[in-house]
XYZ file of C-alpha atoms in Angstrom:
498
model
C -128.322 -14.190 55.095
C -127.683 -17.112 57.379
C -130.547 -18.707 59.260
C -129.779 -17.994 62.898
C -131.735 -20.688 64.673
C -130.556 -23.719 62.801
C -134.199 -24.674 62.177
C -134.377 -24.292 58.425
C -132.547 -22.893 55.437
C -132.449 -19.114 55.114
C -135.221 -17.349 53.265
C -132.831 -15.512 50.982
C -129.213 -16.072 50.044
C -126.926 -13.057 49.745
C -125.875 -13.020 46.125
C -122.892 -11.510 44.385
C -125.350 -9.035 42.914
C -126.154 -7.850 46.432
C -122.489 -7.051 46.939
C -122.223 -5.311 43.584
C -125.267 -3.225 44.475
C -123.533 -2.003 47.604
C -125.759 -3.741 50.165
C -122.671 -5.326 51.643
C -118.950 -4.851 51.086
C -117.743 -4.216 47.582
C -114.864 -6.587 46.987
C -113.728 -4.349 44.144
C -112.503 -1.852 46.749
C -110.108 -4.346 48.338
C -108.196 -5.686 45.360
C -104.430 -5.354 45.611
C -101.501 -5.814 43.339
C -100.186 -9.015 44.850
C -103.347 -10.858 45.854
C -102.853 -13.933 47.986
C -99.176 -13.424 48.739
C -99.764 -9.896 50.063
C -102.543 -11.196 52.275
C -100.314 -13.863 53.792
C -97.413 -11.471 54.309
C -99.739 -8.980 55.993
C -101.094 -11.592 58.368
C -97.554 -12.640 59.218
C -96.826 -9.018 60.063
C -99.747 -9.063 62.460
C -98.387 -12.171 64.118
C -94.926 -10.652 64.228
C -96.348 -7.722 66.143
C -97.686 -10.109 68.758
C -94.129 -11.247 69.411
C -92.919 -7.662 69.252
C -95.473 -6.642 71.831
C -94.518 -9.510 74.136
C -90.879 -8.442 74.007
C -91.822 -4.801 74.521
C -90.306 -1.666 73.129
C -88.271 0.438 75.474
C -89.794 -1.438 78.393
C -93.381 -0.581 77.407
C -96.070 -2.635 75.686
C -97.012 -1.884 72.100
C -100.603 -2.238 70.982
C -101.613 -5.162 68.750
C -104.519 -3.171 67.324
C -102.448 -0.038 66.764
C -99.876 -2.090 64.881
C -102.572 -3.398 62.595
C -103.465 0.181 61.805
C -99.799 0.917 61.272
C -99.295 -1.876 58.772
C -102.572 -0.966 57.047
C -103.279 -4.669 56.847
C -107.007 -4.656 56.477
C -107.641 -2.201 53.631
C -104.754 -3.668 51.650
C -105.340 -7.378 52.079
C -107.639 -9.251 49.775
C -108.525 -12.550 48.221
C -106.544 -13.539 45.171
C -108.327 -13.946 41.890
C -107.247 -17.580 41.488
C -110.169 -19.792 40.491
C -110.946 -23.266 41.739
C -112.610 -26.141 40.011
C -115.391 -26.342 42.612
C -116.585 -28.976 45.067
C -115.641 -30.934 47.055
C -114.308 -28.214 49.301
C -110.915 -28.853 50.870
C -109.917 -29.138 54.466
C -106.562 -27.956 55.686
C -104.912 -29.272 58.808
C -102.212 -27.840 61.015
C -101.498 -29.580 64.300
C -97.835 -30.159 65.147
C -96.340 -26.779 64.207
C -97.004 -23.297 65.478
C -96.539 -20.069 63.571
C -94.541 -18.690 66.491
C -91.669 -20.957 65.472
C -91.084 -18.778 62.407
C -88.778 -15.777 62.743
C -90.659 -12.525 63.144
C -90.097 -9.825 60.532
C -89.438 -6.279 61.690
C -92.767 -4.675 62.631
C -93.969 -1.605 60.772
C -93.879 1.693 62.663
C -97.023 2.789 64.460
C -98.532 5.819 62.710
C -99.084 8.939 64.771
C -102.707 10.037 65.156
C -103.760 12.818 62.811
C -106.335 14.386 65.141
C -107.946 14.155 68.584
C -111.483 12.876 69.207
C -112.550 14.667 72.399
C -115.087 13.585 74.978
C -115.848 15.135 78.364
C -117.591 13.672 81.401
C -119.832 16.444 82.743
C -120.346 16.172 86.494
C -121.703 18.000 89.510
C -119.065 20.333 91.006
C -119.384 18.580 94.364
C -118.617 15.146 92.878
C -115.168 13.903 91.850
C -115.360 11.483 88.905
C -111.674 10.659 88.436
C -112.334 7.150 89.731
C -114.748 6.582 86.841
C -111.968 7.421 84.367
C -109.494 5.166 86.173
C -111.894 2.215 86.182
C -112.822 2.675 82.516
C -109.165 2.752 81.480
C -108.507 -0.353 83.577
C -111.321 -2.197 81.800
C -109.913 -1.311 78.405
C -106.408 -2.263 79.494
C -107.622 -5.644 80.738
C -109.118 -6.303 77.302
C -105.828 -5.617 75.551
C -106.190 -1.964 74.584
C -103.408 0.531 75.279
C -104.404 3.452 77.509
C -102.354 6.488 78.480
C -102.878 9.491 80.723
C -103.682 9.915 84.397
C -106.390 10.864 86.873
C -106.254 12.077 90.451
C -106.381 9.683 93.370
C -109.032 11.517 95.317
C -107.710 14.579 97.111
C -104.358 13.046 98.107
C -101.462 15.528 97.939
C -97.738 14.853 98.373
C -96.173 18.123 99.450
C -97.815 20.585 97.098
C -98.315 18.100 94.243
C -101.362 15.864 93.771
C -101.068 12.095 93.728
C -102.355 10.629 90.463
C -102.872 7.213 88.900
C -101.029 6.365 85.681
C -103.649 4.950 83.292
C -101.066 2.888 81.415
C -100.374 0.621 84.383
C -102.585 1.621 87.336
C -99.632 2.790 89.449
C -99.596 6.013 91.465
C -97.159 8.862 90.893
C -96.675 12.447 92.013
C -98.091 14.711 89.325
C -95.849 17.416 87.879
C -96.979 20.572 86.022
C -96.019 19.095 82.627
C -97.470 15.637 83.279
C -100.317 15.960 80.762
C -98.026 16.994 77.914
C -95.599 14.163 78.724
C -98.339 11.533 78.842
C -99.942 12.679 75.585
C -96.561 12.577 73.836
C -96.164 9.015 75.103
C -99.666 8.111 73.889
C -98.868 9.435 70.412
C -95.547 7.592 70.355
C -97.020 4.260 71.441
C -100.142 4.370 69.258
C -102.430 4.366 72.294
C -106.131 3.611 71.941
C -107.144 6.139 74.611
C -105.634 9.227 76.217
C -107.378 10.563 79.314
C -106.671 13.294 81.856
C -108.925 13.682 84.858
C -108.690 17.477 84.982
C -109.831 19.625 82.064
C -107.002 22.241 82.250
C -104.404 19.486 81.861
C -106.292 18.155 78.856
C -106.291 21.504 77.066
C -102.613 22.128 77.822
C -101.657 18.731 76.412
C -103.816 19.114 73.312
C -102.342 22.511 72.478
C -98.807 21.254 73.019
C -99.425 18.337 70.642
C -100.552 20.734 67.872
C -103.053 18.094 66.719
C -106.423 19.365 65.469
C -109.411 18.700 67.705
C -112.367 17.052 66.014
C -112.999 14.782 63.052
C -110.305 14.429 60.409
C -108.690 12.091 57.936
C -106.550 9.202 59.119
C -106.432 7.772 62.613
C -107.792 9.820 65.497
C -106.853 9.448 69.161
C -109.781 9.408 71.622
C -109.182 12.098 74.249
C -111.184 11.901 77.479
C -111.431 14.396 80.334
C -113.901 15.714 82.928
C -115.422 19.089 83.714
C -117.902 20.488 86.228
C -121.245 21.463 84.747
C -120.843 25.110 85.712
C -117.679 25.389 83.613
C -119.040 23.740 80.486
C -118.564 26.969 78.499
C -114.806 26.393 78.717
C -115.312 23.028 77.039
C -117.271 24.599 74.191
C -114.547 27.192 73.702
C -112.002 24.366 73.464
C -113.830 22.034 71.042
C -116.209 24.540 69.420
C -118.729 22.395 67.523
C -116.733 19.144 67.940
C -116.575 16.661 70.805
C -119.037 14.710 72.929
C -120.504 15.424 76.346
C -120.760 12.239 78.417
C -122.916 11.428 81.430
C -120.914 10.388 84.523
C -121.586 6.647 84.321
C -119.961 3.555 82.862
C -122.570 2.908 80.196
C -122.215 6.409 78.758
C -118.453 5.958 78.536
C -118.852 2.757 76.523
C -121.298 4.470 74.166
C -118.731 7.203 73.584
C -116.009 4.595 73.057
C -117.979 3.426 70.020
C -119.421 0.258 68.510
C -116.752 0.309 65.800
C -114.249 -0.839 68.440
C -115.920 -4.218 68.930
C -113.851 -5.883 66.190
C -110.623 -4.820 67.905
C -112.025 -5.972 71.229
C -112.966 -9.414 69.929
C -109.609 -9.969 68.227
C -107.610 -8.823 71.253
C -109.369 -11.370 73.458
C -108.210 -14.411 71.457
C -105.274 -16.307 72.941
C -102.110 -17.236 71.052
C -103.013 -20.903 70.445
C -102.830 -23.208 67.450
C -105.277 -23.372 64.577
C -105.981 -27.063 64.169
C -107.782 -26.931 60.828
C -109.915 -24.880 58.481
C -112.825 -26.578 56.725
C -114.505 -24.783 53.840
C -117.846 -25.615 52.259
C -119.913 -23.815 49.636
C -121.899 -21.821 52.214
C -120.119 -22.083 55.557
C -116.593 -22.122 56.939
C -115.368 -23.894 60.073
C -112.211 -23.187 62.061
C -111.122 -25.578 64.808
C -109.003 -24.533 67.772
C -107.815 -26.413 70.864
C -111.074 -25.911 72.793
C -113.802 -25.774 70.166
C -114.847 -25.090 66.609
C -116.337 -21.922 65.159
C -118.568 -21.290 62.164
C -118.960 -18.343 59.825
C -121.331 -17.708 56.951
C -119.712 -17.270 53.533
C -121.211 -14.244 51.771
C -120.192 -15.613 48.364
C -118.586 -18.693 46.827
C -115.122 -19.189 48.340
C -113.268 -19.981 45.114
C -110.995 -16.980 45.707
C -110.216 -18.131 49.238
C -109.541 -21.823 48.651
C -105.957 -21.612 47.301
C -104.802 -19.776 50.438
C -106.286 -22.046 53.078
C -103.124 -24.185 53.505
C -101.107 -21.080 54.373
C -103.809 -19.541 56.545
C -104.072 -22.743 58.561
C -100.446 -22.295 59.652
C -101.315 -19.095 61.503
C -102.154 -19.015 65.174
C -105.816 -18.666 66.109
C -105.139 -15.123 67.322
C -103.580 -14.051 64.020
C -106.406 -15.704 62.106
C -109.039 -13.995 64.279
C -107.533 -10.601 63.436
C -108.915 -11.087 59.921
C -112.368 -10.269 61.289
C -111.466 -6.640 60.553
C -110.781 -7.226 56.871
C -112.856 -5.223 54.410
C -112.946 -8.314 52.211
C -116.002 -10.370 53.256
C -114.362 -13.767 52.674
C -111.382 -12.866 54.834
C -113.734 -11.438 57.445
C -115.569 -14.781 57.475
C -112.305 -16.587 58.240
C -111.657 -14.176 61.093
C -115.151 -14.564 62.548
C -114.906 -18.364 62.399
C -111.609 -18.128 64.298
C -113.241 -15.866 66.899
C -115.972 -18.432 67.391
C -113.450 -21.267 67.630
C -112.048 -19.454 70.658
C -115.126 -17.991 72.350
C -117.739 -20.682 71.590
C -115.824 -23.400 73.394
C -117.369 -26.790 73.954
C -117.795 -26.288 77.720
C -119.523 -22.892 77.456
C -122.698 -22.540 79.526
C -125.737 -20.644 78.316
C -129.515 -20.736 78.162
C -131.002 -22.963 75.476
C -132.197 -21.427 72.205
C -131.337 -18.155 70.533
C -133.073 -15.797 72.987
C -135.516 -14.310 70.474
C -138.595 -15.140 72.547
C -137.490 -12.613 75.156
C -138.326 -9.850 72.670
C -142.038 -10.598 72.987
C -142.045 -8.181 75.913
C -140.202 -5.405 74.090
C -141.732 -1.941 74.676
C -142.466 -1.257 71.026
C -142.226 -2.768 67.544
C -139.391 -5.232 66.977
C -137.259 -4.957 63.843
C -135.678 -8.129 62.444
C -132.666 -7.549 60.193
C -132.371 -10.771 58.208
C -135.409 -13.032 58.405
C -135.250 -16.539 59.830
C -137.761 -19.419 59.823
C -140.518 -19.083 62.402
C -140.031 -15.379 63.078
C -143.640 -14.587 62.132
C -144.987 -16.992 64.742
C -142.592 -15.852 67.487
C -142.962 -12.123 66.765
C -146.104 -11.731 64.637
C -145.947 -7.924 64.495
C -142.249 -7.544 63.724
C -140.878 -5.541 60.800
C -138.518 -7.628 58.661
C -135.633 -6.075 56.722
C -134.113 -8.155 53.929
C -131.659 -7.602 51.101
C -134.238 -9.049 48.709
C -137.531 -8.218 50.465
C -140.700 -10.198 49.884
C -144.144 -8.594 49.985
C -144.623 -7.087 53.451
C -140.869 -6.869 54.134
C -138.571 -3.840 53.967
C -135.339 -3.176 52.047
C -132.021 -2.463 53.754
C -132.491 1.259 53.113
C -135.397 1.225 55.601
C -133.057 0.704 58.567
C -132.654 4.466 59.048
C -136.422 4.810 59.407
C -137.281 1.697 61.415
C -134.431 1.171 63.887
C -134.276 4.503 65.806
C -137.840 4.181 67.112
C -138.016 0.415 67.551
C -138.677 -1.452 70.771
C -135.825 -3.838 69.993
C -133.829 -5.266 67.104
C -132.896 -8.833 66.202
C -129.914 -9.001 63.869
C -128.691 -11.945 61.829
C -125.068 -12.669 62.691
C -124.044 -12.347 59.046
C -124.105 -8.592 59.807
C -120.899 -9.126 61.784
C -119.208 -10.334 58.594
C -120.600 -7.793 56.141
C -120.002 -5.028 58.748
C -123.579 -3.781 58.745
C -123.612 -4.470 62.496
C -121.914 -1.165 63.382
C -124.487 0.793 61.407
C -127.325 -1.129 63.056
C -125.989 -0.543 66.579
C -125.688 3.182 65.928
C -129.232 3.394 64.599
C -130.694 1.265 67.417
C -128.831 3.102 70.169
C -130.462 2.727 73.607
C -132.616 -0.128 72.270
C -132.142 -3.819 73.148
C -130.378 -5.586 70.278
C -129.833 -9.314 69.761
C -127.192 -10.843 67.494
C -128.231 -14.378 66.584
C -126.983 -17.121 64.299
C -124.127 -19.640 64.043
C -121.650 -16.821 63.298
C -122.230 -15.091 66.668
C -119.255 -14.970 69.079
C -120.586 -15.912 72.496
C -118.644 -13.543 74.740
C -119.798 -10.946 77.292
C -117.340 -8.512 75.682
C -120.082 -7.680 73.183
C -122.624 -6.608 75.806
C -120.825 -3.304 76.366
C -121.253 -2.428 72.688
C -125.044 -2.543 72.882
C -125.767 -6.228 72.251
C -128.146 -7.357 74.985
C -128.626 -10.918 73.677
C -126.109 -13.163 71.917
C -127.490 -16.325 70.340
C -124.933 -18.661 68.796
C -123.762 -22.213 68.237
C -121.471 -24.430 70.319
C -120.077 -27.471 68.502
C -120.015 -30.816 70.266
C -119.211 -33.257 67.422
C -116.525 -31.334 65.543
C -115.795 -34.094 63.044
C -119.462 -34.476 62.178
C -119.794 -30.707 61.842
C -116.785 -30.592 59.523
C -118.347 -33.193 57.241
C -121.641 -31.301 57.216
C -119.900 -28.033 56.319
C -118.042 -29.671 53.437
C -121.302 -31.173 52.186
C -123.039 -27.795 52.070
C -125.308 -28.231 55.101
C -127.717 -25.491 56.184
C -127.945 -24.141 59.771
C -130.926 -26.404 60.504
C -128.539 -29.367 60.145
C -125.923 -28.050 62.573
C -127.993 -28.845 65.664
C -127.121 -32.535 65.211
C -123.509 -31.670 65.987
C -123.907 -29.176 68.815
C -126.317 -26.851 70.577
C -127.773 -23.384 70.125
C -127.489 -21.289 73.281
C -127.700 -17.614 74.188
C -126.116 -15.197 76.641
C -128.070 -12.230 78.011
C -127.082 -8.958 79.608
C -129.772 -8.706 82.271
C -129.308 -4.956 82.638
C -130.375 -4.280 79.044
C -132.596 -7.244 78.154
C -135.773 -6.296 76.225
C -138.134 -7.314 79.019
C -136.207 -5.143 81.512
C -137.025 -1.874 79.753
């Protein structure tokens, strides 16, 4: 794992054997027939969808993330099996041209959801919570997600019909008896990320009309959100039976229901359509440079499979490159994370100095460290360390299920963002303060809503010097010469606030 502080080399390197043993992603699962060319074509499809979305379809926006699901880019894309002679690692440059100049191929159709994932906000009968639904949908919409449905605007009535707010655009309209069915049909058609109806009867009518099963299933599910008074909760149980989630009437509970697995979509959607200036690849780290900064990502294995494709990848926009963070192939995911950091960890970003680990000294219980880093024993002498190759006194990865649920806080190496262990960790450490630290950490408040109280990452100052260090195989302790380690904190969930 990467050393998060930049103080010294990591205690243990993630080997190919670790991947073969299933501790991280198994690259064998992502091999495809056409290797590198399929990967490049798939990424171009993603970029094409960006143009498709900008143009609109039938006057309505189409979701970038839903299109990715439609093209099945991430499970199908992989590194080619082409070998490379070894070091020195190449750098690719792309300054004068932009991928948007290329003609966009026809986007793939958006697949219809196969089932509904229901959640209900349970509230006091005397309290109207429609505004909570409206605000939550507006937050998601502002981040780039597609939301559909409606909720009442207080008790306003036009004639005999209530006045409601359209969750796809925030505009008011006069609700009709079939409004819920119409809005759900639109959500299915447009590949929406969320469908919500403020009144439970409308939700059930729409769900039955759609004929989609309620509860977990294969394929893509559509989150369905509604509200119900506590005294009528038996109607909810009759509707979902043993499926569904009951949600407290507050913003934080809604984000927990939304799910940590959505953070990759969220991060990718926040990246602007700007140029990728260059990609620099070393034996252990990868750097992507954008117009306003450079981002790093840890390489979970030798990049020989990635090297032949770097010239083509460098032609993509930073947004299209960042979408690779969702790839099931760890090398492609590293490229995507580096692109995320090139956008979010901009040179002028403000933050407190250091990685924020010292704040966990006041955690109300034992602290679990997933991925050791130099000096952790002196900062947190009683912490429990989880490693892929544990030393005496440390714990294996399998111990996460036992240690994280009852911990006072968790500190996670940012390599977990690349190997996708982060989602599992956030689920296990639910309601506990969690820090993501290391040069691979995207420094954006977007991540706070997914349960990450502290974000400790790296901001490059001398990009050229950093590029040379990456090519030479530098360790995180060497990066501090070319930038600064800072952290962002969510004061409402910091470890010393609990």
